[in-house]
mmCIF file of C-alpha atoms in Angstrom:
data_model
loop_
_atom_site.group_PDB
_atom_site.id
_atom_site.type_symbol
_atom_site.label_atom_id
_atom_site.label_comp_id
_atom_site.label_asym_id
_atom_site.label_seq_id
_atom_site.Cartn_x
_atom_site.Cartn_y
_atom_site.Cartn_z
ATOM 1 C CA GLU M 1 91.275 107.883 185.276
ATOM 2 C CA ALA M 2 89.989 104.610 186.694
ATOM 3 C CA GLY M 3 88.105 102.435 184.262
ATOM 4 C CA VAL M 4 84.884 100.497 184.639
ATOM 5 C CA ALA M 5 85.219 97.896 187.366
ATOM 6 C CA GLN M 6 83.364 94.605 187.385
ATOM 7 C CA SER M 7 83.284 91.674 189.744
ATOM 8 C CA PRO M 8 83.572 88.807 189.861
ATOM 9 C CA ARG M 9 85.647 88.100 186.764
ATOM 10 C CA TYR M 10 84.539 84.483 186.593
ATOM 11 C CA LYS M 11 81.605 82.579 188.006
ATOM 12 C CA ILE M 12 80.532 78.967 187.681
ATOM 13 C CA ILE M 13 77.100 77.927 188.906
ATOM 14 C CA GLU M 14 74.619 75.140 188.381
ATOM 15 C CA LYS M 15 71.366 75.721 186.558
ATOM 16 C CA ARG M 16 68.544 77.045 188.670
ATOM 17 C CA GLN M 17 71.001 78.770 191.013
ATOM 18 C CA SER M 18 71.167 82.533 191.415
ATOM 19 C CA VAL M 19 74.050 84.834 190.585
ATOM 20 C CA ALA M 20 74.776 88.535 190.844
ATOM 21 C CA PHE M 21 77.260 90.745 189.059
ATOM 22 C CA TRP M 22 78.496 94.115 190.200
ATOM 23 C CA CYS M 23 79.631 97.117 188.172
ATOM 24 C CA ASN M 24 81.212 100.395 189.180
ATOM 25 C CA PRO M 25 81.202 102.851 186.259
ATOM 26 C CA ILE M 26 83.634 105.650 185.590
ATOM 27 C CA SER M 27 83.041 108.514 187.985
ATOM 28 C CA GLY M 28 80.691 111.108 186.564
ATOM 29 C CA HIS M 29 79.264 108.892 183.852
ATOM 30 C CA ALA M 30 75.504 109.209 183.790
ATOM 31 C CA THR M 31 74.756 106.269 181.533
ATOM 32 C CA LEU M 32 75.397 102.643 182.427
ATOM 33 C CA TYR M 33 74.814 99.576 180.276
ATOM 34 C CA TRP M 34 74.734 95.860 180.826
ATOM 35 C CA TYR M 35 75.460 93.651 177.833
ATOM 36 C CA GLN M 36 75.397 89.901 177.354
ATOM 37 C CA GLN M 37 77.972 88.497 174.958
ATOM 38 C CA ILE M 38 77.655 84.890 173.898
ATOM 39 C CA LEU M 39 80.773 83.315 172.432
ATOM 40 C CA GLY M 40 81.233 84.317 168.802
ATOM 41 C CA GLN M 41 78.542 86.991 168.870
ATOM 42 C CA GLY M 42 78.490 90.719 169.380
ATOM 43 C CA PRO M 43 77.386 92.178 172.710
ATOM 44 C CA LYS M 44 73.622 92.328 173.197
ATOM 45 C CA LEU M 45 72.254 95.191 175.253
ATOM 46 C CA LEU M 46 70.257 93.974 178.235
ATOM 47 C CA ILE M 47 69.545 97.231 180.012
ATOM 48 C CA GLN M 48 70.534 100.881 179.855
ATOM 49 C CA PHE M 49 70.356 103.269 182.810
ATOM 50 C CA GLN M 50 70.467 107.046 182.692
ATOM 51 C CA ASN M 51 71.462 108.020 186.218
ATOM 52 C CA ASN M 52 69.233 105.691 188.256
ATOM 53 C CA GLY M 53 66.386 105.479 185.759
ATOM 54 C CA VAL M 54 65.912 102.757 183.152
ATOM 55 C CA VAL M 55 66.109 104.009 179.558
ATOM 56 C CA ASP M 56 65.871 100.679 177.730
ATOM 57 C CA ASP M 57 65.288 97.191 179.091
ATOM 58 C CA SER M 58 63.463 95.784 176.098
ATOM 59 C CA GLN M 59 65.847 92.839 175.735
ATOM 60 C CA LEU M 60 66.119 91.982 179.399
ATOM 61 C CA PRO M 61 64.457 88.614 180.173
ATOM 62 C CA LYS M 62 62.513 90.026 183.057
ATOM 63 C CA ASP M 63 61.255 86.678 184.291
ATOM 64 C CA ARG M 64 64.771 85.815 185.444
ATOM 65 C CA PHE M 65 66.989 88.882 185.059
ATOM 66 C CA SER M 66 66.857 92.004 187.164
ATOM 67 C CA ALA M 67 69.104 95.022 187.458
ATOM 68 C CA GLU M 68 69.300 98.091 189.598
ATOM 69 C CA ARG M 69 71.467 101.145 189.808
ATOM 70 C CA LEU M 70 71.422 102.514 193.296
ATOM 71 C CA LYS M 71 71.924 106.251 193.659
ATOM 72 C CA GLY M 72 72.866 106.471 190.003
ATOM 73 C CA VAL M 73 76.341 105.016 190.544
ATOM 74 C CA ASP M 74 77.018 101.296 191.086
ATOM 75 C CA SER M 75 74.839 98.686 189.469
ATOM 76 C CA THR M 76 74.052 95.034 190.013
ATOM 77 C CA LEU M 77 72.677 92.523 187.540
ATOM 78 C CA LYS M 78 71.026 89.413 188.910
ATOM 79 C CA ILE M 79 69.958 86.170 187.308
ATOM 80 C CA GLN M 80 67.497 83.994 189.197
ATOM 81 C CA PRO M 81 67.203 81.151 188.328
ATOM 82 C CA ALA M 82 70.010 80.636 185.836
ATOM 83 C CA LYS M 83 69.619 78.521 182.708
ATOM 84 C CA LEU M 84 72.268 76.814 180.621
ATOM 85 C CA GLU M 85 71.790 79.372 177.845
ATOM 86 C CA ASP M 86 72.788 82.179 180.216
ATOM 87 C CA SER M 87 76.424 81.085 179.886
ATOM 88 C CA ALA M 88 78.088 84.167 178.453
ATOM 89 C CA VAL M 89 80.261 87.137 179.281
ATOM 90 C CA TYR M 90 78.375 89.952 180.978
ATOM 91 C CA LEU M 91 79.825 93.322 180.110
ATOM 92 C CA CYS M 92 79.193 96.571 181.877
ATOM 93 C CA ALA M 93 79.857 99.862 180.133
ATOM 94 C CA SER M 94 79.407 103.509 180.972
ATOM 95 C CA SER M 95 79.322 106.744 179.013
ATOM 96 C CA LEU M 96 79.240 110.387 179.911
ATOM 97 C CA SER M 97 75.756 110.898 178.550
ATOM 98 C CA GLY M 98 74.018 108.853 175.843
ATOM 99 C CA ALA M 99 75.269 105.823 173.960
ATOM 100 C CA ALA M 100 76.462 108.020 171.101
ATOM 101 C CA ASP M 101 79.149 109.140 173.505
ATOM 102 C CA THR M 102 82.104 106.833 173.826
ATOM 103 C CA GLN M 103 81.176 103.770 175.822
ATOM 104 C CA TYR M 104 83.873 102.501 178.158
ATOM 105 C CA PHE M 105 83.652 98.809 178.852
ATOM 106 C CA GLY M 106 84.728 96.828 181.851
ATOM 107 C CA PRO M 107 86.588 93.517 181.566
ATOM 108 C CA GLY M 108 83.391 91.506 181.881
ATOM 109 C CA THR M 109 82.257 88.587 184.008
ATOM 110 C CA ARG M 110 82.428 85.173 182.396
ATOM 111 C CA LEU M 111 79.479 83.083 183.602
ATOM 112 C CA THR M 112 79.354 79.347 183.104
ATOM 113 C CA VAL M 113 76.101 77.586 183.939
ATOM 114 C CA LEU M 114 76.418 73.813 184.322
ATOM 115 C CA LEU A 1 66.330 100.154 164.548
ATOM 116 C CA ALA A 2 69.205 100.552 162.101
ATOM 117 C CA LYS A 3 70.789 97.225 161.247
ATOM 118 C CA THR A 4 74.366 96.857 160.095
ATOM 119 C CA THR A 5 75.999 94.297 157.847
ATOM 120 C CA GLN A 6 79.728 93.628 157.871
ATOM 121 C CA PRO A 7 81.972 90.895 156.466
ATOM 122 C CA ILE A 8 82.342 88.094 158.976
ATOM 123 C CA SER A 9 86.099 87.903 158.625
ATOM 124 C CA MET A 10 89.080 89.417 156.835
ATOM 125 C CA ASP A 11 92.738 88.543 156.563
ATOM 126 C CA SER A 12 95.578 90.967 156.026
ATOM 127 C CA TYR A 13 99.341 91.156 156.304
ATOM 128 C CA GLU A 14 101.422 93.380 158.497
ATOM 129 C CA GLY A 15 102.020 96.818 157.048
ATOM 130 C CA GLN A 16 98.992 96.776 154.764
ATOM 131 C CA GLU A 17 96.050 99.143 154.885
ATOM 132 C CA VAL A 18 92.808 97.438 155.864
ATOM 133 C CA ASN A 19 89.378 98.701 154.900
ATOM 134 C CA ILE A 20 86.293 97.246 156.564
ATOM 135 C CA THR A 21 82.971 98.282 155.081
ATOM 136 C CA CYS A 22 79.710 98.354 156.985
ATOM 137 C CA SER A 23 76.290 98.611 155.331
ATOM 138 C CA HIS A 24 73.492 100.419 157.137
ATOM 139 C CA ASN A 25 70.781 100.982 154.547
ATOM 140 C CA ASN A 26 68.149 102.052 157.077
ATOM 141 C CA ILE A 27 70.258 104.655 158.854
ATOM 142 C CA ALA A 28 68.166 107.506 160.229
ATOM 143 C CA THR A 29 68.867 111.201 159.911
ATOM 144 C CA ASN A 30 69.889 111.491 163.533
ATOM 145 C CA ASP A 31 72.088 108.385 163.602
ATOM 146 C CA TYR A 32 75.830 108.438 164.108
ATOM 147 C CA ILE A 33 78.218 105.690 163.032
ATOM 148 C CA THR A 34 80.595 104.302 165.616
ATOM 149 C CA TRP A 35 83.268 101.619 165.425
ATOM 150 C CA TYR A 36 84.563 99.542 168.291
ATOM 151 C CA GLN A 37 87.446 97.076 168.545
ATOM 152 C CA GLN A 38 87.420 94.007 170.767
ATOM 153 C CA PHE A 39 90.331 91.801 171.744
ATOM 154 C CA PRO A 40 89.757 88.346 173.250
ATOM 155 C CA SER A 41 88.774 88.412 176.923
ATOM 156 C CA GLN A 42 88.333 92.184 176.896
ATOM 157 C CA GLY A 43 85.413 94.542 176.507
ATOM 158 C CA PRO A 44 85.046 96.514 173.275
ATOM 159 C CA ARG A 45 87.057 99.707 172.896
ATOM 160 C CA PHE A 46 85.978 102.824 171.013
ATOM 161 C CA ILE A 47 87.872 103.514 167.802
ATOM 162 C CA ILE A 48 86.131 106.285 165.920
ATOM 163 C CA GLN A 49 82.778 107.953 165.333
ATOM 164 C CA GLY A 50 81.371 110.032 162.503
ATOM 165 C CA TYR A 51 78.232 111.467 160.978
ATOM 166 C CA LYS A 52 79.226 112.251 157.408
ATOM 167 C CA THR A 53 82.206 112.652 155.050
ATOM 168 C CA LYS A 54 85.523 111.743 156.659
ATOM 169 C CA VAL A 55 86.815 111.550 160.191
ATOM 170 C CA THR A 56 90.404 110.793 161.105
ATOM 171 C CA ASN A 57 92.125 110.214 164.427
ATOM 172 C CA GLU A 58 95.455 108.786 165.488
ATOM 173 C CA VAL A 59 94.207 105.234 165.080
ATOM 174 C CA ALA A 60 91.916 105.104 162.048
ATOM 175 C CA SER A 61 89.900 106.935 159.434
ATOM 176 C CA LEU A 62 86.183 106.668 158.817
ATOM 177 C CA PHE A 63 84.768 107.350 155.373
ATOM 178 C CA ILE A 64 81.041 108.006 155.022
ATOM 179 C CA PRO A 65 79.524 108.653 151.573
ATOM 180 C CA ALA A 66 76.878 111.290 151.021
ATOM 181 C CA ASP A 67 73.955 108.863 151.233
ATOM 182 C CA ARG A 68 75.332 107.484 154.547
ATOM 183 C CA LYS A 69 74.077 103.998 153.715
ATOM 184 C CA SER A 70 77.532 102.571 154.300
ATOM 185 C CA SER A 71 80.774 103.464 155.985
ATOM 186 C CA THR A 72 84.348 102.254 155.751
ATOM 187 C CA LEU A 73 86.788 101.934 158.591
ATOM 188 C CA SER A 74 90.350 102.294 157.369
ATOM 189 C CA LEU A 75 93.271 101.039 159.442
ATOM 190 C CA PRO A 76 96.619 102.210 158.051
ATOM 191 C CA ARG A 77 99.615 99.876 158.167
ATOM 192 C CA VAL A 78 98.159 97.190 160.418
ATOM 193 C CA SER A 79 100.296 95.201 162.810
ATOM 194 C CA LEU A 80 99.781 91.823 164.474
ATOM 195 C CA SER A 81 98.273 93.609 167.477
ATOM 196 C CA ASP A 82 95.400 94.845 165.323
ATOM 197 C CA THR A 83 94.043 91.299 165.184
ATOM 198 C CA ALA A 84 90.621 91.713 166.783
ATOM 199 C CA VAL A 85 86.897 91.877 166.112
ATOM 200 C CA TYR A 86 85.649 95.207 164.751
ATOM 201 C CA TYR A 87 82.062 96.287 165.299
ATOM 202 C CA CYS A 88 80.102 98.903 163.402
ATOM 203 C CA LEU A 89 77.177 100.513 165.221
ATOM 204 C CA VAL A 90 74.637 103.105 164.249
ATOM 205 C CA GLY A 91 72.443 104.986 166.673
ATOM 206 C CA ASP A 92 71.116 108.363 167.641
ATOM 207 C CA ARG A 93 72.434 110.771 170.251
ATOM 208 C CA GLU A 94 70.012 109.435 172.827
ATOM 209 C CA GLY A 95 71.684 106.109 172.264
ATOM 210 C CA GLN A 96 68.570 104.023 172.347
ATOM 211 C CA ASN A 97 69.192 102.336 169.028
ATOM 212 C CA PHE A 98 72.777 101.239 169.382
ATOM 213 C CA VAL A 99 73.042 97.585 168.386
ATOM 214 C CA PHE A 100 76.199 95.515 168.086
ATOM 215 C CA GLY A 101 76.194 93.159 165.106
ATOM 216 C CA PRO A 102 78.410 90.060 164.857
ATOM 217 C CA GLY A 103 81.387 92.213 163.847
ATOM 218 C CA THR A 104 84.290 91.541 161.498
ATOM 219 C CA ARG A 105 87.065 89.275 162.713
ATOM 220 C CA LEU A 106 90.318 90.721 161.356
ATOM 221 C CA SER A 107 93.362 88.481 161.328
ATOM 222 C CA VAL A 108 96.694 90.157 160.649
ATOM 223 C CA LEU A 109 99.341 87.730 159.464
ATOM 224 C CA PRO A 110 103.120 88.211 159.595
#
């Protein structure tokens, strides 16, 4: 079974630039999550999708972050414009149904904002 | 939103049993307890999940007392490859309250 795919693996940008991350969840998984993990901290949920609808985006900084899940499969997370404090690893995860089901994480995208 | 508290770090030696305790005093009736493991430069990986009493799989055991205000992850006979960060999460079946804390950094020494 293929795992969660993410790209790119690494990205370096300057502040105020834009960046986008892509995630392809495990086939058949209804729920998709984007997490931000700052070095030394646990992952912080940014947004949770159930199929193509948003379940929870309470911690998404909506003035600069946006996410979409087209057709309930792939998802993209965008940051525009980026700030220095956005430097982190962005993890995508998927689960069969809700978050109480096992979440399968991708390898993450390491973003460095200079 | 159930909040969890874990030790920041623990050290152990190869072959020992390691017990990591997580406190979740505000756990709700519908909440489950889930543990994840994270190696450097990788996403977290599911270890075990439980609701009450004891759960065991091929990797670990999870002990949950009757009041469910804490839980203990038990790793039997750890090896160097068990060096990782371990996260305890609580949340309901709808999954809207799952929050990762800072985790416990386990170092297994030879």
